[in-house]
Amino acid sequence: MSQPGTSAESTSGSNTASSGDTRRGTELFLLVCSAVIVTFALMLVEISQENTITRQLFIYGAAYLALFGGAHVAVRKWAPYADPLMLPLVALLNGLGLVMIHRIDIAKETEYAVRQIAWLTLSLILFALVLAFIKDHRVLAKYSFTCGFVGLVLLALPGLLPSAISEVNGAKLWIKFGPLGQVQPSEFAKILLMIFFASFLVSKRELFTTAGRKFLNVELPRPRDLMPMLVAWVAAIGIGVLEKDLGTSLLFFGIVLVMLYIATERAIWVVLGLSLFALGAVLAWQTVTRVQSRVNVWLDPLHHEDGYQLKQALYGLGSGGIGGTGLGSGSPETVPFSNSDFIITSMGEELGLIGLIAIFLMYLLLMMRGLRSALAVRDSFGKLFGGGLSFTVALQLFVVAGGVTGLIPLTGLTAPFLAYGGSSLLANYILIAMLLRISDAARRPQAPAKPKPQQAPIAEAHTELVERPR
Amino acid sequence: MNKPLRRVALAMMAMVLLLMANVTYVQVIQADDLRHGPGNGRTQRAEYAKQRGQIIAGGQSLANSVETGDELKFQRTYPNGPLYAPVTGFDSPTYGSNGIERAMDSILNGSDDSLAFNRLSDMITGRAPAGGDVELTIDPAMQKVAYDELTSKGFQGSVVALNPKTGEILSMVNSPSYDPSPLASHDNNVAAEHWQAMENADGSPMSNRSVSEIYPPGSTFKLITTAAALDDGYQPNSTVTDAASITLPGTSTKLPNYGGNTCKGNTLTEALAHSCNTAFAEIAGKVGADKLRETAAKFGFSNDLQIPMTVAKSDLGPMSDDASLYQSGIGQRDVRVTPMQNAMMAAAIANGGKLMKPQLVKSTRAPDMEVIDELKPEQMSQAVSSTVADQIRAMMLKSEQYTKGSGKISGIDIASKTGTAQHGDAADKPHGWYVAFAPAEDPKIAVAVIVENGGDEGAEATGGSLAAPIGREVIRAGLQGGG
């Protein structure tokens, strides 16, 4: 960041009002760059699939740019000081995801790309609305209990609804609206619950840091302080059992754990949380056949009878190798869910290790910019909320990418912005809007009513060199 | 809260690094194994995504690819499959390939260097990429006659016919044969079912007898012994033994003539014409193992040969003592030949002693029909001098006169030698051989026929009764048929 004189992190007392550079120009330039990259990627797909290259392609590119241009205008208007990198990164990930979804559409003669574009449009509208209506993220803290309640209901709802309207591919995570489509309420619940947690933890921070009993030289928290974590643990297990989805369960518990750690600055929470997680994992592995199968597939993906998906995904990655087969020239469509859960391996096959690492770096950059905003923002709620949001992106990526590449057992989550999925897209754009809001607050110059020039006492003042008049 | 936030940042970096390390492991270290993993259809799909070239003979398409609606875009079909199976081989998504399909794969699938320009122009013009065509030397009329002759009587055996002057393979037939088309099916079950049926079938139909199986040559090997003798100073009218049987040196084993009779002549010419065992056993003993081996090698024994499929090596065996040398001289003991080798032997004699390399590919063509490469006749060796070749030719003409069996062609002189090879079969049903070329004065066709295990005549079978009629029909088809 180029703010002269002072970094936004050392906030006390310094005056950053002099910096009028909001870097919105940089953002626009980067958006144009990502539009060029995405158009070029689309062109490669069309060439490889032996479709003709028409002017249509550039119209698509322009439409993409127009969509994100709209988002850029919203940022410029309502969050002018926000981080200039986050929106272009998200746009590029989303654009590449769209190209891959379109590419798999061609192979499978489906039409998911069009639907994804519709979701994207809706998402960007929502993105702008969030920026427009939430002028200050601290407002959210006031509604923390409402958010927590709604979040909990959304989270629990599919688990309680009959399978007929809530189960898709074996996970009871959905609410189906007949022909209109389906949404995954847990995607939204995670943001609402983060608001609740951030606010709750900030207000009760002191409680959690109160020392409890000492055991083996480690200060344990007081048993009653464990309650929120135990509740979260039980809830996570509940999701895992009721909704048959380990990914959401893992994500939910991971977020709680990390926010607890950030709020209390005590690593013991992480240790306790991970122990509880391990306990839950072992319990699940002992009792749930679905989990056993996932673990066995993970241990030997190429030979386990249930390992078809993962095996195909690994074959795809291997066939792609370092340089990839080239966009449109591989067979990512062989892998089930190649445009959603497994889009990471689709990318890995056609863009190779190089492309995949580039994608991981884009995510890393996005998370780091988010976390940086959390570091820079001045209020505790913002820090905690921002940290939670950033970590959510990281955990989602880790769980899904680790799962489909065989690093960890496979659980159902989608790669943010990249994968096909309306709910995920909507929720993640809201998430980014909120991160931008926090980042705007962090980088916004504190505007004192009247800048008071800090005049040193005359006696201590330096003599100033005055330029000779010409 | 900044301290834990920074730690969380580190944790997030670690998570992403872990992901990167893992994909690096998968895409670099494991990549090759995964690429060729069982059930990874990617390589195959790429292979079947474009139209494979045709295999053509005499204007007929023996193998071509038709577009299917399924995942692998093109499926191979073989019109007249069993007739040409020993030549075309098969190209199966399940079982790989063999025959010309395998040997000429890079041309047929278009990846050959000679097609690089075509690939480039396809890419630029946006034309669908396709493989090149392979045109074969096979004469469809001869191929058909040979196949019908073998199969109509239910024989197991093989026919190979060559153009002695160029080495072109005019027919290469197996019986029983198999249909390659079901093996090319994109449905694994269809292919597997057919494969199993062929594996379990009598007479191993998928074995290419013409070039992959080795048989005892029996009396046809006497041509080699004769060549060695003539080269060693014998004359066609040199006196040889006419004894009904001789005792193998160093043993008490008797080696009799066919039927236990005294030979009906005592010259080399008469001995060959009547196929007298005793005479040739002794001749082999006189010229010695080295001479015999050397002569055989000039006719193609023990040489690596690609036509372009690999031909199994024919061999004389160890010949460690005189007894085995005597037996080898009449094509017994450990002497083993392929039908291809026997046809080469006849062809070399027909061609004034010059052995031409047998070749199956007449030309290769780019998808736009432009000829890339054409057959160039190649001499493998000078098996015998032209004088010796002429002498053997004369003997073979005489041999043909004494050979029974139907199918003699009026107006055309055939030079031939039969063989009846016992091979220790339980019922001792011999293999019947016939090697020949015609017309004797200006040979255009050299042929080798083997009918295994006595054909339909059992232990009484001879090369003359079983194989000669087939050989003559094939020659007739080649000289007179043409269609």
PDB file of N, CA and C in Angstrom, chain B residues 92-162:
ATOM      1  N   SER B  92      -8.382 -52.452 -30.826  1.00  0.00           N
ATOM      2  CA  SER B  92      -9.455 -52.549 -29.843  1.00  0.00           C
ATOM      3  C   SER B  92      -9.205 -51.615 -28.672  1.00  0.00           C
ATOM      4  N   PRO B  93     -10.240 -50.869 -28.259  1.00  0.00           N
ATOM      5  CA  PRO B  93     -10.057 -50.023 -27.082  1.00  0.00           C
ATOM      6  C   PRO B  93      -9.760 -50.866 -25.848  1.00  0.00           C
ATOM      7  N   THR B  94     -10.211 -52.112 -25.869  1.00  0.00           N
ATOM      8  CA  THR B  94     -10.034 -52.969 -24.695  1.00  0.00           C
ATOM      9  C   THR B  94      -8.735 -53.755 -24.744  1.00  0.00           C
ATOM     10  N   TYR B  95      -8.384 -54.251 -25.931  1.00  0.00           N
ATOM     11  CA  TYR B  95      -7.261 -55.181 -26.010  1.00  0.00           C
ATOM     12  C   TYR B  95      -6.061 -54.651 -26.791  1.00  0.00           C
ATOM     13  N   GLY B  96      -6.049 -53.375 -27.082  1.00  0.00           N
ATOM     14  CA  GLY B  96      -4.906 -52.849 -27.828  1.00  0.00           C
ATOM     15  C   GLY B  96      -4.990 -53.256 -29.289  1.00  0.00           C
ATOM     16  N   SER B  97      -3.837 -53.451 -29.906  1.00  0.00           N
ATOM     17  CA  SER B  97      -3.880 -53.726 -31.330  1.00  0.00           C
ATOM     18  C   SER B  97      -2.797 -54.715 -31.714  1.00  0.00           C
ATOM     19  N   ASN B  98      -2.928 -55.253 -32.922  1.00  0.00           N
ATOM     20  CA  ASN B  98      -1.862 -56.051 -33.499  1.00  0.00           C
ATOM     21  C   ASN B  98      -1.963 -55.993 -35.024  1.00  0.00           C
ATOM     22  N   GLY B  99      -1.142 -56.787 -35.684  1.00  0.00           N
ATOM     23  CA  GLY B  99      -1.153 -56.783 -37.139  1.00  0.00           C
ATOM     24  C   GLY B  99      -0.729 -55.435 -37.700  1.00  0.00           C
ATOM     25  N   ILE B 100      -1.241 -55.108 -38.893  1.00  0.00           N
ATOM     26  CA  ILE B 100      -0.918 -53.827 -39.515  1.00  0.00           C
ATOM     27  C   ILE B 100      -1.409 -52.668 -38.640  1.00  0.00           C
ATOM     28  N   GLU B 101      -2.529 -52.883 -37.978  1.00  0.00           N
ATOM     29  CA  GLU B 101      -3.057 -51.839 -37.093  1.00  0.00           C
ATOM     30  C   GLU B 101      -1.993 -51.390 -36.097  1.00  0.00           C
ATOM     31  N   ARG B 102      -1.231 -52.353 -35.601  1.00  0.00           N
ATOM     32  CA  ARG B 102      -0.206 -51.999 -34.633  1.00  0.00           C
ATOM     33  C   ARG B 102       1.061 -51.527 -35.339  1.00  0.00           C
ATOM     34  N   ALA B 103       1.467 -52.292 -36.376  1.00  0.00           N
ATOM     35  CA  ALA B 103       2.744 -52.004 -37.017  1.00  0.00           C
ATOM     36  C   ALA B 103       2.730 -50.646 -37.724  1.00  0.00           C
ATOM     37  N   MET B 104       1.573 -50.249 -38.243  1.00  0.00           N
ATOM     38  CA  MET B 104       1.494 -48.985 -38.988  1.00  0.00           C
ATOM     39  C   MET B 104       0.700 -47.949 -38.197  1.00  0.00           C
ATOM     40  N   ASP B 105       0.675 -48.100 -36.891  1.00  0.00           N
ATOM     41  CA  ASP B 105      -0.181 -47.254 -36.057  1.00  0.00           C
ATOM     42  C   ASP B 105       0.055 -45.757 -36.267  1.00  0.00           C
ATOM     43  N   SER B 106       1.324 -45.377 -36.353  1.00  0.00           N
ATOM     44  CA  SER B 106       1.597 -43.936 -36.407  1.00  0.00           C
ATOM     45  C   SER B 106       1.075 -43.314 -37.707  1.00  0.00           C
ATOM     46  N   ILE B 107       1.075 -44.096 -38.785  1.00  0.00           N
ATOM     47  CA  ILE B 107       0.485 -43.576 -40.025  1.00  0.00           C
ATOM     48  C   ILE B 107      -1.036 -43.535 -39.891  1.00  0.00           C
ATOM     49  N   LEU B 108      -1.602 -44.653 -39.433  1.00  0.00           N
ATOM     50  CA  LEU B 108      -3.059 -44.763 -39.363  1.00  0.00           C
ATOM     51  C   LEU B 108      -3.652 -43.732 -38.412  1.00  0.00           C
ATOM     52  N   ASN B 109      -2.957 -43.457 -37.298  1.00  0.00           N
ATOM     53  CA  ASN B 109      -3.521 -42.474 -36.374  1.00  0.00           C
ATOM     54  C   ASN B 109      -3.047 -41.053 -36.671  1.00  0.00           C
ATOM     55  N   GLY B 110      -2.212 -40.928 -37.672  1.00  0.00           N
ATOM     56  CA  GLY B 110      -1.840 -39.591 -38.129  1.00  0.00           C
ATOM     57  C   GLY B 110      -0.716 -38.938 -37.365  1.00  0.00           C
ATOM     58  N   SER B 111      -0.104 -39.678 -36.429  1.00  0.00           N
ATOM     59  CA  SER B 111       0.931 -39.036 -35.617  1.00  0.00           C
ATOM     60  C   SER B 111       2.331 -39.175 -36.225  1.00  0.00           C
ATOM     61  N   ASP B 112       2.437 -39.896 -37.337  1.00  0.00           N
ATOM     62  CA  ASP B 112       3.757 -40.119 -37.918  1.00  0.00           C
ATOM     63  C   ASP B 112       4.398 -38.803 -38.366  1.00  0.00           C
ATOM     64  N   ASP B 113       5.719 -38.775 -38.266  1.00  0.00           N
ATOM     65  CA  ASP B 113       6.447 -37.564 -38.658  1.00  0.00           C
ATOM     66  C   ASP B 113       6.161 -37.181 -40.105  1.00  0.00           C
ATOM     67  N   SER B 114       5.978 -38.200 -40.948  1.00  0.00           N
ATOM     68  CA  SER B 114       5.756 -37.900 -42.363  1.00  0.00           C
ATOM     69  C   SER B 114       4.428 -37.190 -42.590  1.00  0.00           C
ATOM     70  N   LEU B 115       3.562 -37.205 -41.563  1.00  0.00           N
ATOM     71  CA  LEU B 115       2.267 -36.538 -41.709  1.00  0.00           C
ATOM     72  C   LEU B 115       2.242 -35.183 -41.008  1.00  0.00           C
ATOM     73  N   ALA B 116       3.418 -34.743 -40.548  1.00  0.00           N
ATOM     74  CA  ALA B 116       3.475 -33.502 -39.766  1.00  0.00           C
ATOM     75  C   ALA B 116       2.884 -32.326 -40.537  1.00  0.00           C
ATOM     76  N   PHE B 117       3.204 -32.281 -41.840  1.00  0.00           N
ATOM     77  CA  PHE B 117       2.723 -31.160 -42.636  1.00  0.00           C
ATOM     78  C   PHE B 117       1.195 -31.178 -42.711  1.00  0.00           C
ATOM     79  N   ASN B 118       0.638 -32.388 -42.865  1.00  0.00           N
ATOM     80  CA  ASN B 118      -0.818 -32.496 -42.925  1.00  0.00           C
ATOM     81  C   ASN B 118      -1.471 -32.046 -41.629  1.00  0.00           C
ATOM     82  N   ARG B 119      -0.822 -32.434 -40.518  1.00  0.00           N
ATOM     83  CA  ARG B 119      -1.386 -32.018 -39.223  1.00  0.00           C
ATOM     84  C   ARG B 119      -1.413 -30.510 -39.125  1.00  0.00           C
ATOM     85  N   LEU B 120      -0.310 -29.898 -39.568  1.00  0.00           N
ATOM     86  CA  LEU B 120      -0.209 -28.442 -39.504  1.00  0.00           C
ATOM     87  C   LEU B 120      -1.296 -27.790 -40.355  1.00  0.00           C
ATOM     88  N   SER B 121      -1.451 -28.315 -41.571  1.00  0.00           N
ATOM     89  CA  SER B 121      -2.439 -27.679 -42.447  1.00  0.00           C
ATOM     90  C   SER B 121      -3.848 -27.941 -41.930  1.00  0.00           C
ATOM     91  N   ASP B 122      -4.067 -29.110 -41.312  1.00  0.00           N
ATOM     92  CA  ASP B 122      -5.373 -29.358 -40.694  1.00  0.00           C
ATOM     93  C   ASP B 122      -5.662 -28.323 -39.626  1.00  0.00           C
ATOM     94  N   MET B 123      -4.598 -28.022 -38.852  1.00  0.00           N
ATOM     95  CA  MET B 123      -4.775 -27.106 -37.740  1.00  0.00           C
ATOM     96  C   MET B 123      -5.112 -25.710 -38.257  1.00  0.00           C
ATOM     97  N   ILE B 124      -4.418 -25.329 -39.326  1.00  0.00           N
ATOM     98  CA  ILE B 124      -4.616 -23.979 -39.853  1.00  0.00           C
ATOM     99  C   ILE B 124      -5.970 -23.856 -40.551  1.00  0.00           C
ATOM    100  N   THR B 125      -6.292 -24.855 -41.374  1.00  0.00           N
ATOM    101  CA  THR B 125      -7.533 -24.756 -42.132  1.00  0.00           C
ATOM    102  C   THR B 125      -8.739 -25.158 -41.304  1.00  0.00           C
ATOM    103  N   GLY B 126      -8.494 -25.748 -40.126  1.00  0.00           N
ATOM    104  CA  GLY B 126      -9.610 -26.143 -39.286  1.00  0.00           C
ATOM    105  C   GLY B 126     -10.272 -27.417 -39.763  1.00  0.00           C
ATOM    106  N   ARG B 127      -9.579 -28.147 -40.671  1.00  0.00           N
ATOM    107  CA  ARG B 127     -10.119 -29.412 -41.142  1.00  0.00           C
ATOM    108  C   ARG B 127      -9.974 -30.437 -40.015  1.00  0.00           C
ATOM    109  N   ALA B 128     -10.968 -31.335 -39.925  1.00  0.00           N
ATOM    110  CA  ALA B 128     -10.892 -32.357 -38.884  1.00  0.00           C
ATOM    111  C   ALA B 128      -9.668 -33.223 -39.122  1.00  0.00           C
ATOM    112  N   PRO B 129      -8.825 -33.387 -38.118  1.00  0.00           N
ATOM    113  CA  PRO B 129      -7.617 -34.176 -38.325  1.00  0.00           C
ATOM    114  C   PRO B 129      -7.974 -35.648 -38.542  1.00  0.00           C
ATOM    115  N   ALA B 130      -7.214 -36.307 -39.418  1.00  0.00           N
ATOM    116  CA  ALA B 130      -7.472 -37.713 -39.702  1.00  0.00           C
ATOM    117  C   ALA B 130      -6.148 -38.415 -39.909  1.00  0.00           C
ATOM    118  N   GLY B 131      -6.197 -39.733 -39.869  1.00  0.00           N
ATOM    119  CA  GLY B 131      -4.993 -40.512 -40.061  1.00  0.00           C
ATOM    120  C   GLY B 131      -4.760 -40.802 -41.534  1.00  0.00           C
ATOM    121  N   GLY B 132      -3.568 -41.319 -41.829  1.00  0.00           N
ATOM    122  CA  GLY B 132      -3.234 -41.675 -43.197  1.00  0.00           C
ATOM    123  C   GLY B 132      -3.707 -43.082 -43.536  1.00  0.00           C
ATOM    124  N   ASP B 133      -3.755 -43.382 -44.843  1.00  0.00           N
ATOM    125  CA  ASP B 133      -4.170 -44.714 -45.289  1.00  0.00           C
ATOM    126  C   ASP B 133      -2.956 -45.587 -45.539  1.00  0.00           C
ATOM    127  N   VAL B 134      -3.172 -46.890 -45.386  1.00  0.00           N
ATOM    128  CA  VAL B 134      -2.126 -47.858 -45.690  1.00  0.00           C
ATOM    129  C   VAL B 134      -2.662 -48.802 -46.767  1.00  0.00           C
ATOM    130  N   GLU B 135      -1.983 -48.839 -47.904  1.00  0.00           N
ATOM    131  CA  GLU B 135      -2.398 -49.754 -48.961  1.00  0.00           C
ATOM    132  C   GLU B 135      -1.498 -50.980 -48.927  1.00  0.00           C
ATOM    133  N   LEU B 136      -2.112 -52.150 -48.998  1.00  0.00           N
ATOM    134  CA  LEU B 136      -1.357 -53.385 -48.860  1.00  0.00           C
ATOM    135  C   LEU B 136      -1.085 -54.029 -50.218  1.00  0.00           C
ATOM    136  N   THR B 137      -0.151 -54.957 -50.205  1.00  0.00           N
ATOM    137  CA  THR B 137       0.233 -55.673 -51.427  1.00  0.00           C
ATOM    138  C   THR B 137      -0.683 -56.864 -51.689  1.00  0.00           C
ATOM    139  N   ILE B 138      -1.583 -57.125 -50.770  1.00  0.00           N
ATOM    140  CA  ILE B 138      -2.442 -58.314 -50.862  1.00  0.00           C
ATOM    141  C   ILE B 138      -3.279 -58.293 -52.143  1.00  0.00           C
ATOM    142  N   ASP B 139      -3.347 -59.453 -52.803  1.00  0.00           N
ATOM    143  CA  ASP B 139      -4.208 -59.635 -53.968  1.00  0.00           C
ATOM    144  C   ASP B 139      -5.523 -60.238 -53.461  1.00  0.00           C
ATOM    145  N   PRO B 140      -6.594 -59.469 -53.483  1.00  0.00           N
ATOM    146  CA  PRO B 140      -7.839 -59.946 -52.875  1.00  0.00           C
ATOM    147  C   PRO B 140      -8.318 -61.269 -53.459  1.00  0.00           C
ATOM    148  N   ALA B 141      -8.109 -61.483 -54.773  1.00  0.00           N
ATOM    149  CA  ALA B 141      -8.586 -62.720 -55.393  1.00  0.00           C
ATOM    150  C   ALA B 141      -7.855 -63.917 -54.795  1.00  0.00           C
ATOM    151  N   MET B 142      -6.526 -63.806 -54.685  1.00  0.00           N
ATOM    152  CA  MET B 142      -5.753 -64.911 -54.135  1.00  0.00           C
ATOM    153  C   MET B 142      -6.077 -65.128 -52.660  1.00  0.00           C
ATOM    154  N   GLN B 143      -6.220 -64.026 -51.948  1.00  0.00           N
ATOM    155  CA  GLN B 143      -6.535 -64.111 -50.532  1.00  0.00           C
ATOM    156  C   GLN B 143      -7.832 -64.892 -50.327  1.00  0.00           C
ATOM    157  N   LYS B 144      -8.819 -64.550 -51.164  1.00  0.00           N
ATOM    158  CA  LYS B 144     -10.134 -65.165 -51.009  1.00  0.00           C
ATOM    159  C   LYS B 144     -10.084 -66.651 -51.341  1.00  0.00           C
ATOM    160  N   VAL B 145      -9.428 -66.991 -52.439  1.00  0.00           N
ATOM    161  CA  VAL B 145      -9.331 -68.404 -52.836  1.00  0.00           C
ATOM    162  C   VAL B 145      -8.608 -69.191 -51.746  1.00  0.00           C
ATOM    163  N   ALA B 146      -7.515 -68.657 -51.277  1.00  0.00           N
ATOM    164  CA  ALA B 146      -6.739 -69.367 -50.263  1.00  0.00           C
ATOM    165  C   ALA B 146      -7.583 -69.599 -49.009  1.00  0.00           C
ATOM    166  N   TYR B 147      -8.293 -68.568 -48.601  1.00  0.00           N
ATOM    167  CA  TYR B 147      -9.113 -68.687 -47.400  1.00  0.00           C
ATOM    168  C   TYR B 147     -10.236 -69.704 -47.592  1.00  0.00           C
ATOM    169  N   ASP B 148     -10.924 -69.594 -48.765  1.00  0.00           N
ATOM    170  CA  ASP B 148     -12.026 -70.526 -49.026  1.00  0.00           C
ATOM    171  C   ASP B 148     -11.525 -71.964 -49.094  1.00  0.00           C
ATOM    172  N   GLU B 149     -10.377 -72.155 -49.744  1.00  0.00           N
ATOM    173  CA  GLU B 149      -9.830 -73.505 -49.869  1.00  0.00           C
ATOM    174  C   GLU B 149      -9.548 -74.110 -48.488  1.00  0.00           C
ATOM    175  N   LEU B 150      -8.954 -73.306 -47.612  1.00  0.00           N
ATOM    176  CA  LEU B 150      -8.627 -73.818 -46.280  1.00  0.00           C
ATOM    177  C   LEU B 150      -9.867 -74.058 -45.438  1.00  0.00           C
ATOM    178  N   THR B 151     -10.759 -73.082 -45.452  1.00  0.00           N
ATOM    179  CA  THR B 151     -11.883 -73.147 -44.517  1.00  0.00           C
ATOM    180  C   THR B 151     -12.992 -74.081 -45.009  1.00  0.00           C
ATOM    181  N   SER B 152     -13.161 -74.197 -46.336  1.00  0.00           N
ATOM    182  CA  SER B 152     -14.284 -75.000 -46.824  1.00  0.00           C
ATOM    183  C   SER B 152     -14.127 -76.455 -46.384  1.00  0.00           C
ATOM    184  N   LYS B 153     -12.878 -76.899 -46.224  1.00  0.00           N
ATOM    185  CA  LYS B 153     -12.668 -78.280 -45.780  1.00  0.00           C
ATOM    186  C   LYS B 153     -12.447 -78.353 -44.275  1.00  0.00           C
ATOM    187  N   GLY B 154     -12.539 -77.213 -43.626  1.00  0.00           N
ATOM    188  CA  GLY B 154     -12.364 -77.201 -42.181  1.00  0.00           C
ATOM    189  C   GLY B 154     -10.930 -77.411 -41.745  1.00  0.00           C
ATOM    190  N   PHE B 155      -9.991 -77.100 -42.622  1.00  0.00           N
ATOM    191  CA  PHE B 155      -8.577 -77.297 -42.285  1.00  0.00           C
ATOM    192  C   PHE B 155      -8.094 -76.252 -41.304  1.00  0.00           C
ATOM    193  N   GLN B 156      -7.096 -76.654 -40.496  1.00  0.00           N
ATOM    194  CA  GLN B 156      -6.315 -75.679 -39.768  1.00  0.00           C
ATOM    195  C   GLN B 156      -5.028 -75.516 -40.542  1.00  0.00           C
ATOM    196  N   GLY B 157      -4.678 -74.289 -40.818  1.00  0.00           N
ATOM    197  CA  GLY B 157      -3.451 -74.112 -41.570  1.00  0.00           C
ATOM    198  C   GLY B 157      -3.257 -72.695 -42.023  1.00  0.00           C
ATOM    199  N   SER B 158      -2.359 -72.553 -42.974  1.00  0.00           N
ATOM    200  CA  SER B 158      -1.988 -71.210 -43.401  1.00  0.00           C
ATOM    201  C   SER B 158      -1.518 -71.239 -44.839  1.00  0.00           C
ATOM    202  N   VAL B 159      -1.746 -70.126 -45.523  1.00  0.00           N
ATOM    203  CA  VAL B 159      -1.226 -69.962 -46.886  1.00  0.00           C
ATOM    204  C   VAL B 159      -0.506 -68.621 -46.944  1.00  0.00           C
ATOM    205  N   VAL B 160       0.708 -68.638 -47.505  1.00  0.00           N
ATOM    206  CA  VAL B 160       1.406 -67.379 -47.761  1.00  0.00           C
ATOM    207  C   VAL B 160       1.822 -67.377 -49.218  1.00  0.00           C
ATOM    208  N   ALA B 161       1.499 -66.298 -49.916  1.00  0.00           N
ATOM    209  CA  ALA B 161       1.939 -66.182 -51.305  1.00  0.00           C
ATOM    210  C   ALA B 161       2.732 -64.901 -51.476  1.00  0.00           C
ATOM    211  N   LEU B 162       3.830 -65.001 -52.256  1.00  0.00           N
ATOM    212  CA  LEU B 162       4.708 -63.846 -52.465  1.00  0.00           C
ATOM    213  C   LEU B 162       4.897 -63.602 -53.944  1.00  0.00           C
TER     214      LEU B 162
END
